[in-house]
Amino acid sequence: MVRIEIDGHPFDVQNESNLLSACLSLGLNLPYFCWHPALGSAGACRQCAVIQYKDAEDKHGRLVMACMTPVADAMRISIAAEQARQFRSDNIEMLMTNHPHDCPVCEEGGECHLQDMTVMSGHTFRRYRGLKRTHNNQNLGPFINHEMNRCIACYRCVRFYNDYAGGNDLQVFGIHNNVYFGRFEDGALESEFSGNLVEVCPTGVFTDKTFSAHYTRKWDLQTAPSVCIHCGLGCNIAPGERYGELRRVINRYNGEVNGYFLCDRGRFGYGFVNSPERIRTPRINVPTAVTAETAESHFRALLKTATAVIGIGSPRASLEANFALRTLVGEENFFLGLDDTEHTLLNTIIGLMRNGGIHSPSLKKVEQADAVLILGEDVTHSAPRLALALRQAARNASYDLARTLHIPLWQDAAVRALENQASSPVFIASICATRLDDIATDTYRGSPEDFARLGFAIAHCLDESAPAPSALSDIEQSLASTIADSLKQAKHPLIVSGTSCSSLAVIQAAYNVAKALPAHDKQLTFTVPECNSLGLAIMGGRRLHEAFETIKEGLADSVIILENDLYRRAPGQNVDLFLENAAHVVIIDSLENKTTEKAELLLPAATFAESEGTLVNNEGRAQRYFPVYPPTEPVRGSWQWLTSVMENSQSRHHDGLTAACAGTIPDLAAIIQAAPGANYNINGSKIPRQPHRYSGRTAMHADIRVSEPGQPQDVETPFAFSMEGAMANVPPAFLPVIWAPGWNSNQAINKFQEETGGHLHDGDAGIRLIEASGALPWFSDIPPEFKPEQNLWRIMTLPNIFGSEELSLHSPPLVERLPNFCVFLNPLDAETRGIDTGDQVEISDLAGVPILKIPVQIELTLPRGLLGITAGLPELRSIKTCTQVRLRKINKEGHL
Ligand code: SF4
Ligand code: SF4
Ligand code: FES
């Protein structure tokens, strides 16, 4: 720390920061545009001017840009000096000459950093009367609007999109006062992180197109803290609602998890909540709709008459909902509802996290890794936000070099110029090319067996006592030893693997590598497919095929299925048989699917936006989400349907259920600390979900009834469906809206952080459940190498950010970005069979029974003998990874 003086007051600040960051961390108001805590300083906008004095004698000082000035001991500056204030006011006046002043129709209005900074800088009157520069806008695809006339040329967009996120289709064109930020030509922005432009751009150039479709002002949105349910990383989100419809999702800052950024699936995949495919009424023997009361009594009666009931849980349902089901049917009758391989993989991952002795890092910690091995994952598609974190990790060597050259790390351009000289090693072993290959030191393509063998070989290079694979090629042996050397030299090495390959050997090999690493601060992280995959696996339960057998053998006659489309988990004929054999099938879910068609009793479940619960992310962090708005009766939270037929009234409240779950399952004991309970209040007040400027409350339901209805009561959370309540000193897990006086945009977050870009005051939300301890013996089950077989093909399902995940498939903007329906083929494999891109082939099982007809796309990087298909696409759902199939070309006449 160093001591500096600001406007005559002494302050202690971090000695490695710049003046702007230091002032904001102290809670002082200083306007800025181009600086961003995650992007560093660019010195482009000249808005953060302050006066710096040489010493106590210096009465005039000189103007400096705070974001470009390092703090130094005994430094004296002034924010309030007239010269600085005037400069900032003049500067923004010039920035605003071309700005259209269209705030009343601009979607950024009310949460615009430019509005806030204009007011803060004292520019209140427009003198310029000349013509404004105008631009044409572009169609940037289904996610983002473009209104270039609002640009103030701060360069944040391209710095985020290209430098930070690795994109290359958004550029700056033009010169002088006529610069243009856009694509070379119209077309969807290609980056998986494009949605962050909406929050990174300080004006209304890039706005959320999905929000435009049902726009409402920020102050008219009802909001609650929430967690993204579209993958296993648990990014924190702030969804907004108006008139009973979910309108948008924006980032909610968590210094340990997602920081400032989300992926596009998380941001734009919320449409399923408003989908016409939502189940809105209970049904008994489809399609008869009944009231909630009738459904509840039918449920009770069914439980009474059933000889025995089993329950199938869900990795996309909360811990509480799963625990309620487990309690209702009994531990021995609770099945996890995962496909068998995934069940095994998740159990193995939990075992490694518990007993493997290697730390599982948060995304923040991932960014600090100085050498990375990714074994068998395309993380951009399986866990997108992790890819963004890994991209930052690759920069750590350039940070080290910058330190030796005494270049401050926030000097963005200077440090990025060092990236050519120094980048931290990243090795990627994946089935085919990945979006992170541009930062890879080396890449390796292969089958899951190949990845496992490579991993075992690396571990053996690091530690001779680790078992080694036999018959490794010279090239593979040399690669293993190069990777081992790089990892050995690292202080903070990180091994990344996951469930995408459906291979136990890959996961075990990843553990062997991590175990063999000599570094004290080594990390091992696994991607998992769904938002509560890890939580469900920690809870534990029996396998899905055992559920099928239980019904088949008559050991139970009824089944309750919680938020789970079993046709995504097991072969269709097995599920058909299971559901036909059960005398009673109760299904609780939010969206129609193939499984819900088979329900005797179908109960409409609230989504994450209308209910509460706890999810455990891949790091092992339990995080709580809260209802943004109440579900419309008869829709209820899954946990409420389940507890409504229980005898124990304690469990009828969410806190009681959380406590019971924590008390029953030792590894989940800490979930009660994920957030305070429903009784939490601030001086007797609840926390409002609606901002204090929320408008129209008295008239919102005037089309139904002119008298204002009472606000719905929420006894399950500390939040009120109201604008009344207390907003000060709210704990991080309960921060619904980020706002501070004078700060209406998301940049207000600096008022809630210990320092800019750092942890939230009182700690980031969530609680880690598992800390690594012990050590496991080496895994030694090394698979034989993969050899393509004549006329036999191995299916590899490839996750895709748009298309592989169940819920987002019901979100129209994401559906527009689905990958092509095709099968990928190695060019040599294709050539030997006379197949070219666009040709149709028939895929059949080993007995020759046709599975599907599908067009081919040649993929240069796909190894021979493999067929790559996009995981999760409805047409391809029944196909599991590693299935062996046959393939025949269909000629132009449609014959084989
Ligand atoms: S488009 Fe937005 S982020 Fe990009 S330079 Fe203009 S104002 Fe800055
Ligand atoms: S990375 Fe995963 S959790 Fe994060 S926003 Fe994207 S889909 Fe959601
Ligand atoms: S924020 Fe300092 S010059 Fe832009």
Coordinates of C-alpha atoms in Angstrom, one line a residue, residues 379-676:
V379 CA -14.5 -26.0 -23.4
T380 CA -15.8 -23.1 -25.5
H381 CA -18.8 -25.4 -26.2
S382 CA -19.0 -27.5 -23.0
A383 CA -18.3 -24.8 -20.4
P384 CA -18.1 -21.5 -22.3
R385 CA -17.1 -19.1 -19.6
L386 CA -14.2 -21.4 -18.6
A387 CA -12.8 -20.8 -22.1
L388 CA -12.8 -17.1 -21.5
A389 CA -10.9 -17.6 -18.2
L390 CA -8.4 -19.9 -19.9
R391 CA -7.8 -17.3 -22.6
Q392 CA -6.7 -14.9 -19.8
A393 CA -4.5 -17.6 -18.2
A394 CA -2.5 -17.7 -21.4
R395 CA -1.5 -14.1 -20.7
N396 CA 0.3 -14.8 -17.4
A397 CA 3.7 -15.1 -18.9
S398 CA 3.4 -11.7 -20.6
Y399 CA 2.4 -10.3 -17.2
D400 CA 5.5 -11.8 -15.7
L401 CA 7.6 -10.3 -18.4
A402 CA 5.9 -6.9 -17.9
R403 CA 6.7 -7.1 -14.2
T404 CA 10.4 -7.6 -15.0
L405 CA 10.2 -4.6 -17.4
H406 CA 8.4 -2.5 -14.8
I407 CA 5.4 -2.1 -17.0
P408 CA 2.2 -1.8 -14.9
L409 CA -0.2 -4.7 -15.7
W410 CA -3.0 -2.3 -16.3
Q411 CA -1.1 -0.7 -19.2
D412 CA -3.1 -2.8 -21.6
A413 CA -1.5 -2.1 -25.0
A414 CA 2.0 -2.2 -23.6
V415 CA 1.4 -5.6 -21.9
R416 CA -0.4 -7.0 -25.0
A417 CA 2.6 -6.1 -27.1
L418 CA 4.6 -8.5 -25.0
E419 CA 2.3 -11.4 -25.8
N420 CA 4.4 -12.3 -28.9
Q421 CA 7.4 -12.7 -26.7
A422 CA 5.8 -14.5 -23.9
S423 CA 2.6 -16.5 -23.4
S424 CA 1.9 -19.2 -20.9
P425 CA 1.7 -22.7 -22.3
V426 CA -1.7 -24.1 -23.2
F427 CA -1.9 -27.6 -24.6
I428 CA -5.2 -28.8 -26.0
A429 CA -6.1 -32.5 -26.7
S430 CA -9.5 -32.5 -28.4
I431 CA -11.4 -34.5 -30.9
C432 CA -11.1 -31.8 -33.5
A433 CA -10.3 -28.1 -33.8
T434 CA -11.4 -25.8 -30.9
R435 CA -12.0 -22.1 -30.6
L436 CA -9.1 -21.9 -28.2
D437 CA -6.6 -23.3 -30.6
D438 CA -5.3 -19.8 -31.4
I439 CA -3.8 -19.6 -27.9
A440 CA -2.6 -23.2 -27.9
T441 CA 1.1 -24.0 -27.7
D442 CA 0.4 -27.3 -29.3
T443 CA -2.8 -29.3 -30.1
Y444 CA -3.4 -33.0 -30.4
R445 CA -6.4 -34.7 -32.1
G446 CA -7.5 -38.1 -31.3
S447 CA -10.1 -40.4 -29.8
P448 CA -10.9 -40.5 -26.0
E449 CA -8.5 -43.5 -25.8
D450 CA -5.8 -41.4 -27.3
F451 CA -6.3 -38.6 -24.8
A452 CA -6.2 -41.0 -21.9
R453 CA -3.0 -42.5 -23.2
L454 CA -1.5 -39.1 -23.7
G455 CA -2.5 -38.1 -20.2
F456 CA -1.1 -41.3 -18.7
A457 CA 2.2 -40.7 -20.6
I458 CA 2.5 -37.2 -19.4
A459 CA 1.9 -38.3 -15.8
H460 CA 4.6 -40.9 -16.3
C461 CA 7.0 -38.3 -17.7
L462 CA 6.4 -36.2 -14.6
D463 CA 6.7 -39.1 -12.1
E464 CA 8.2 -42.4 -13.1
S465 CA 6.1 -44.2 -10.6
A466 CA 3.0 -43.4 -12.5
P467 CA 1.9 -46.1 -14.9
A468 CA 2.9 -45.6 -18.5
P469 CA 1.0 -46.6 -21.7
S470 CA 2.7 -49.1 -24.0
A471 CA 3.3 -48.6 -27.7
L472 CA 3.0 -44.9 -27.8
S473 CA 4.2 -43.4 -31.1
D474 CA 7.4 -41.3 -31.2
I475 CA 5.4 -38.2 -31.9
E476 CA 3.0 -38.9 -29.0
Q477 CA 5.9 -39.7 -26.7
S478 CA 7.7 -36.5 -27.6
L479 CA 4.5 -34.4 -27.2
A480 CA 3.9 -36.0 -23.8
S481 CA 7.4 -35.1 -22.7
T482 CA 7.1 -31.5 -24.0
I483 CA 3.9 -31.1 -22.1
A484 CA 5.3 -32.6 -19.0
D485 CA 8.3 -30.3 -19.1
S486 CA 6.1 -27.2 -19.5
L487 CA 3.8 -28.3 -16.7
K488 CA 6.7 -29.1 -14.4
Q489 CA 8.1 -25.6 -14.7
A490 CA 4.8 -23.9 -13.8
K491 CA 4.0 -22.6 -10.4
H492 CA 0.3 -22.7 -10.9
P493 CA -0.4 -25.5 -13.4
L494 CA -4.0 -26.4 -14.2
I495 CA -5.4 -29.6 -15.7
V496 CA -8.8 -29.3 -17.4
S497 CA -10.9 -32.3 -18.3
G498 CA -14.6 -33.3 -18.1
T499 CA -17.4 -35.5 -19.2
S500 CA -17.7 -34.5 -22.9
C501 CA -15.8 -37.6 -24.1
S502 CA -17.9 -39.9 -21.9
S503 CA -14.5 -41.6 -21.0
L504 CA -13.6 -42.7 -17.5
A505 CA -10.0 -43.2 -18.6
V506 CA -9.7 -39.6 -19.7
I507 CA -10.8 -38.4 -16.3
Q508 CA -8.5 -40.8 -14.5
A509 CA -5.6 -39.8 -16.8
A510 CA -6.3 -36.1 -16.0
Y511 CA -6.0 -37.0 -12.3
N512 CA -2.8 -38.9 -12.8
V513 CA -1.3 -35.8 -14.5
A514 CA -2.4 -33.5 -11.7
K515 CA -1.2 -35.9 -9.0
A516 CA 2.2 -36.2 -10.7
L517 CA 2.8 -32.4 -10.9
P518 CA 5.4 -31.2 -8.5
A519 CA 3.9 -27.7 -7.9
H520 CA 2.3 -27.0 -4.6
D521 CA -0.4 -24.8 -6.1
K522 CA -1.7 -27.2 -8.7
Q523 CA -5.3 -27.3 -9.9
L524 CA -7.6 -29.8 -11.4
T525 CA -11.0 -28.9 -12.9
F526 CA -13.7 -30.9 -14.6
T527 CA -16.5 -29.6 -16.7
V528 CA -19.9 -31.2 -16.0
P529 CA -22.9 -30.9 -18.3
E530 CA -25.8 -29.4 -16.3
C531 CA -26.3 -26.7 -13.7
N532 CA -26.7 -29.1 -10.8
S533 CA -24.9 -32.2 -12.1
L534 CA -22.4 -32.0 -9.3
G535 CA -24.9 -31.3 -6.6
L536 CA -27.0 -34.3 -7.7
A537 CA -24.0 -36.5 -7.7
I538 CA -23.0 -35.4 -4.2
M539 CA -26.5 -36.1 -3.0
G540 CA -26.1 -39.6 -4.4
G541 CA -28.7 -42.1 -5.6
R542 CA -29.1 -45.2 -7.7
R543 CA -28.6 -45.7 -11.4
L544 CA -31.3 -45.1 -14.0
H545 CA -31.2 -48.7 -15.3
E546 CA -31.8 -49.9 -11.8
A547 CA -35.0 -47.8 -11.8
F548 CA -36.0 -49.5 -15.0
E549 CA -35.4 -52.9 -13.5
T550 CA -37.2 -52.0 -10.2
I551 CA -40.4 -51.3 -12.2
K552 CA -39.9 -54.3 -14.6
E553 CA -39.4 -56.7 -11.7
G554 CA -42.5 -55.4 -9.9
L555 CA -40.5 -54.1 -6.9
A556 CA -42.3 -50.8 -7.4
D557 CA -45.4 -49.9 -9.4
S558 CA -45.2 -46.1 -9.5
V559 CA -42.7 -43.5 -10.5
I560 CA -42.2 -39.7 -9.9
I561 CA -40.0 -38.1 -12.5
L562 CA -38.5 -34.7 -11.6
E563 CA -37.6 -32.3 -14.4
N564 CA -36.0 -34.9 -16.5
D565 CA -36.6 -36.0 -20.2
L566 CA -35.6 -39.6 -19.9
Y567 CA -35.4 -39.9 -23.6
R568 CA -32.3 -37.8 -23.5
R569 CA -30.8 -40.2 -20.9
A570 CA -31.5 -43.7 -22.2
P571 CA -32.4 -45.6 -25.3
G572 CA -36.0 -44.8 -26.4
Q573 CA -37.2 -48.4 -26.3
N574 CA -36.0 -48.8 -22.7
V575 CA -37.8 -45.7 -21.6
D576 CA -40.9 -46.7 -23.5
L577 CA -40.9 -50.0 -21.7
F578 CA -40.2 -48.4 -18.3
L579 CA -43.1 -45.9 -18.6
E580 CA -45.5 -48.5 -20.0
N581 CA -44.7 -51.0 -17.1
A582 CA -45.3 -48.4 -14.4
A583 CA -48.9 -48.3 -13.1
H584 CA -48.6 -44.7 -12.2
V585 CA -46.3 -42.0 -13.7
V586 CA -46.1 -38.6 -12.1
I587 CA -44.0 -36.0 -13.9
I588 CA -43.1 -32.6 -12.6
D589 CA -41.6 -30.4 -15.3
S590 CA -41.8 -27.0 -16.9
L591 CA -41.6 -27.8 -20.6
E592 CA -43.4 -30.3 -22.8
N593 CA -41.1 -33.1 -23.9
K594 CA -41.3 -36.7 -25.0
T595 CA -41.4 -37.9 -21.4
T596 CA -44.1 -35.6 -20.3
E597 CA -46.4 -37.0 -23.0
K598 CA -46.4 -40.3 -21.0
A599 CA -47.6 -38.8 -17.6
E600 CA -50.6 -39.9 -15.8
L601 CA -50.3 -36.9 -13.6
L602 CA -48.4 -34.0 -15.0
L603 CA -47.5 -31.2 -12.6
P604 CA -46.5 -27.8 -14.0
A605 CA -43.1 -26.7 -12.5
A606 CA -41.8 -23.2 -12.0
T607 CA -38.6 -22.4 -13.8
F608 CA -35.5 -20.9 -12.2
A609 CA -37.1 -17.5 -12.7
E610 CA -40.1 -18.3 -10.6
S611 CA -38.7 -20.5 -7.9
E612 CA -35.8 -20.8 -5.4
G613 CA -33.2 -23.3 -4.8
T614 CA -29.5 -24.2 -4.5
L615 CA -27.2 -25.4 -7.3
V616 CA -23.7 -26.7 -7.0
N617 CA -21.3 -25.8 -9.8
N618 CA -18.3 -27.7 -11.2
E619 CA -16.1 -26.1 -8.7
G620 CA -18.2 -27.5 -5.8
R621 CA -19.7 -24.1 -5.0
A622 CA -23.2 -24.0 -3.7
Q623 CA -25.1 -21.0 -4.9
R624 CA -28.7 -19.9 -4.2
Y625 CA -31.1 -18.5 -6.8
F626 CA -34.4 -16.7 -6.0
P627 CA -37.7 -16.2 -7.8
V628 CA -37.7 -13.1 -9.9
Y629 CA -41.5 -13.1 -10.0
P630 CA -44.1 -15.5 -8.6
P631 CA -45.3 -18.3 -10.8
T632 CA -48.9 -18.0 -12.1
E633 CA -51.1 -20.4 -10.3
P634 CA -51.3 -23.4 -10.7
V635 CA -47.6 -23.5 -11.6
R636 CA -45.5 -24.2 -8.5
G637 CA -41.9 -24.9 -7.7
S638 CA -41.1 -28.6 -8.0
W639 CA -40.1 -28.7 -4.4
Q640 CA -43.5 -27.3 -3.5
W641 CA -45.4 -29.9 -5.4
L642 CA -43.4 -32.6 -3.7
T643 CA -43.6 -31.2 -0.2
S644 CA -47.4 -30.5 -0.6
V645 CA -48.0 -34.3 -0.2
M646 CA -45.6 -34.8 2.7
E647 CA -46.6 -35.2 6.3
N648 CA -43.7 -33.2 7.7
S649 CA -44.8 -29.5 7.7
Q650 CA -41.3 -28.3 8.5
S651 CA -40.2 -29.4 5.0
R652 CA -43.0 -27.3 3.5
H653 CA -40.8 -24.3 3.7
H654 CA -37.8 -23.9 1.6
D655 CA -35.4 -23.1 4.4
G656 CA -36.6 -26.2 6.3
L657 CA -35.9 -28.3 3.2
T658 CA -32.4 -26.7 2.8
A659 CA -31.7 -27.4 6.4
A660 CA -32.9 -31.0 6.3
C661 CA -30.8 -31.6 3.2
A662 CA -27.8 -30.1 4.9
G663 CA -28.4 -32.1 8.0
T664 CA -28.8 -35.4 6.1
I665 CA -26.0 -35.4 3.6
P666 CA -22.6 -34.5 5.2
D667 CA -21.1 -33.2 2.0
L668 CA -24.0 -30.8 1.7
A669 CA -23.8 -29.5 5.3
A670 CA -22.5 -26.1 4.2
I671 CA -25.4 -25.3 1.8
I672 CA -27.2 -23.4 4.6
Q673 CA -24.3 -20.9 4.4
A674 CA -24.8 -20.2 0.7
A675 CA -27.2 -17.4 1.7
P676 CA -29.0 -16.2 4.8

